[in-house]
XYZ file of N, CA and C in Angstrom:
201
model
N 20.442 0.336 11.873
C 20.274 -0.869 11.096
C 19.168 -0.687 10.046
N 18.093 -0.033 10.374
C 17.019 0.159 9.418
C 17.437 1.085 8.275
N 18.293 2.047 8.568
C 18.758 2.974 7.533
C 19.549 2.233 6.459
N 20.383 1.271 6.860
C 21.175 0.513 5.893
C 20.275 -0.308 4.973
N 19.226 -0.898 5.519
C 18.296 -1.662 4.687
C 17.550 -0.742 3.723
N 17.191 0.445 4.179
C 16.516 1.404 3.316
C 17.406 1.795 2.142
N 18.680 1.999 2.418
C 19.623 2.360 1.348
C 19.751 1.223 0.350
N 19.807 -0.009 0.824
C 19.912 -1.151 -0.078
C 18.664 -1.277 -0.957
N 17.504 -1.109 -0.366
C 16.267 -1.183 -1.135
C 16.207 -0.055 -2.154
N 16.657 1.128 -1.779
C 16.648 2.264 -2.697
C 17.590 2.028 -3.878
N 18.761 1.472 -3.619
C 19.716 1.198 -4.697
C 19.161 0.143 -5.651
N 18.562 -0.900 -5.113
C 17.960 -1.922 -5.964
C 16.802 -1.328 -6.756
N 16.032 -0.453 -6.124
C 14.947 0.220 -6.825
C 15.455 1.067 -7.980
N 16.564 1.740 -7.785
C 17.151 2.530 -8.880
C 17.647 1.643 -10.010
N 18.197 0.473 -9.657
C 18.658 -0.447 -10.689
C 17.500 -0.987 -11.523
N 16.316 -1.028 -10.942
C 15.130 -1.430 -11.696
C 14.504 -0.224 -12.387
N 14.527 0.928 -11.730
C 13.885 2.140 -12.247
C 14.500 2.606 -13.571
N 15.804 2.586 -13.674
C 16.458 3.120 -14.875
C 16.101 2.347 -16.143
N 16.198 1.010 -16.171
C 15.789 0.318 -17.404
C 14.295 0.431 -17.687
N 13.480 0.422 -16.643
C 12.029 0.539 -16.853
C 11.686 1.910 -17.409
N 12.376 2.951 -16.964
C 12.105 4.280 -17.517
C 12.502 4.353 -18.994
N 13.556 3.663 -19.374
C 13.924 3.608 -20.797
C 12.876 2.854 -21.611
N 12.325 1.786 -21.040
C 11.274 1.037 -21.730
C 10.048 1.915 -21.925
N 9.656 2.645 -20.878
C 8.515 3.550 -20.997
C 8.768 4.619 -22.058
N 9.971 5.143 -22.096
C 10.291 6.189 -23.070
C 10.213 5.645 -24.496
N 10.744 4.450 -24.730
C 10.705 3.865 -26.072
C 9.305 3.427 -26.467
N 8.474 3.133 -25.475
C 7.097 2.738 -25.765
C 6.220 3.942 -26.077
N 6.696 5.143 -25.788
C 5.937 6.349 -26.069
C 5.226 6.915 -24.858
N 5.457 6.354 -23.680
C 4.872 6.867 -22.445
C 5.861 7.799 -21.765
N 5.374 8.543 -20.798
C 6.264 9.409 -20.019
C 7.102 8.533 -19.082
N 8.420 8.738 -19.042
C 9.274 7.883 -18.207
C 8.991 7.967 -16.715
N 8.258 8.975 -16.263
C 7.953 9.085 -14.834
C 7.053 7.945 -14.357
N 6.373 7.251 -15.277
C 5.573 6.095 -14.890
C 6.438 5.018 -14.249
N 7.718 5.033 -14.512
C 8.621 4.031 -13.943
C 8.751 4.180 -12.435
N 8.321 5.299 -11.882
C 8.386 5.485 -10.432
C 7.455 4.524 -9.701
N 6.570 3.868 -10.429
C 5.695 2.878 -9.808
C 6.469 1.702 -9.235
N 7.700 1.483 -9.678
C 8.481 0.362 -9.132
C 8.785 0.569 -7.656
N 8.669 1.776 -7.154
C 8.949 2.038 -5.751
C 7.753 1.753 -4.846
N 6.609 1.357 -5.414
C 5.475 0.956 -4.586
C 5.839 -0.351 -3.885
N 5.673 -0.402 -2.599
C 6.072 -1.621 -1.897
C 5.163 -2.799 -2.234
N 5.799 -3.924 -2.464
C 5.068 -5.163 -2.650
C 4.666 -5.467 -4.075
N 3.937 -4.591 -4.730
C 3.402 -4.919 -6.046
C 3.696 -3.861 -7.104
N 4.657 -3.006 -6.877
C 4.961 -1.939 -7.828
C 5.429 -2.450 -9.178
N 6.292 -3.441 -9.166
C 6.794 -3.981 -10.433
C 5.674 -4.692 -11.190
N 4.771 -5.332 -10.474
C 3.617 -5.965 -11.115
C 2.730 -4.918 -11.784
N 2.532 -3.786 -11.136
C 1.723 -2.706 -11.719
C 2.381 -2.187 -12.993
N 3.693 -2.057 -12.979
C 4.418 -1.591 -14.170
C 4.229 -2.574 -15.319
N 4.400 -3.861 -15.034
C 4.257 -4.861 -16.095
C 2.832 -4.908 -16.631
N 1.851 -4.799 -15.750
C 0.461 -4.813 -16.200
C 0.144 -3.567 -17.030
N 0.671 -2.436 -16.642
C 0.451 -1.201 -17.400
C 1.047 -1.321 -18.798
N 2.257 -1.826 -18.883
C 2.902 -1.972 -20.186
C 2.215 -3.038 -21.039
N 1.697 -4.075 -20.411
C 1.086 -5.162 -21.164
C -0.314 -4.817 -21.665
N -1.066 -4.038 -20.905
C -2.473 -3.840 -21.230
C -2.795 -2.521 -21.912
N -1.930 -1.534 -21.832
C -2.199 -0.243 -22.466
C -1.695 -0.247 -23.910
N -2.440 0.360 -24.826
C -1.912 0.491 -26.192
C -0.742 1.474 -26.208
N 0.313 1.105 -26.865
C 1.510 1.929 -26.871
C 1.356 3.052 -27.883
N 1.593 4.304 -27.463
C 1.420 5.451 -28.371
C 2.312 5.392 -29.603
N 3.510 4.890 -29.487
C 4.387 4.881 -30.659
C 3.947 3.834 -31.677
N 3.217 2.813 -31.292
C 2.698 1.839 -32.248
C 1.501 2.384 -33.004
N 0.713 3.259 -32.371
C -0.428 3.858 -33.064
C 0.036 4.707 -34.237
N 1.153 5.406 -34.092
C 1.661 6.244 -35.174
C 2.052 5.396 -36.385
N 2.636 4.243 -36.157
C 3.091 3.399 -37.256
C 1.927 2.715 -37.953
N 0.899 2.321 -37.200
C -0.229 1.616 -37.832
C -1.170 2.555 -38.560
N -1.177 3.839 -38.249
C -2.060 4.780 -38.936
C -1.623 5.008 -40.381
N -0.356 4.824 -40.696
C 0.150 5.099 -42.031
C 0.067 3.888 -42.948
N -0.359 2.746 -42.434
C -0.468 1.549 -43.263
C -1.745 1.625 -44.106
N -1.704 1.105 -45.338
C -2.907 1.162 -46.197
C -3.966 0.170 -45.764
């Protein structure tokens, strides 16, 4: 019974992991940061806080060329 619940949690985690890894990639971060969603309890909160509070590398490139 516990194995079935683990599989369900893993599948749901993958459904969250894939879009979050794409967001990290487009933001200019390494997509492996998306593995934080697998932290039990507060992993998704850590991902959102990281994305909200860190300066995005791809935005720095665009603002450096402005006069």
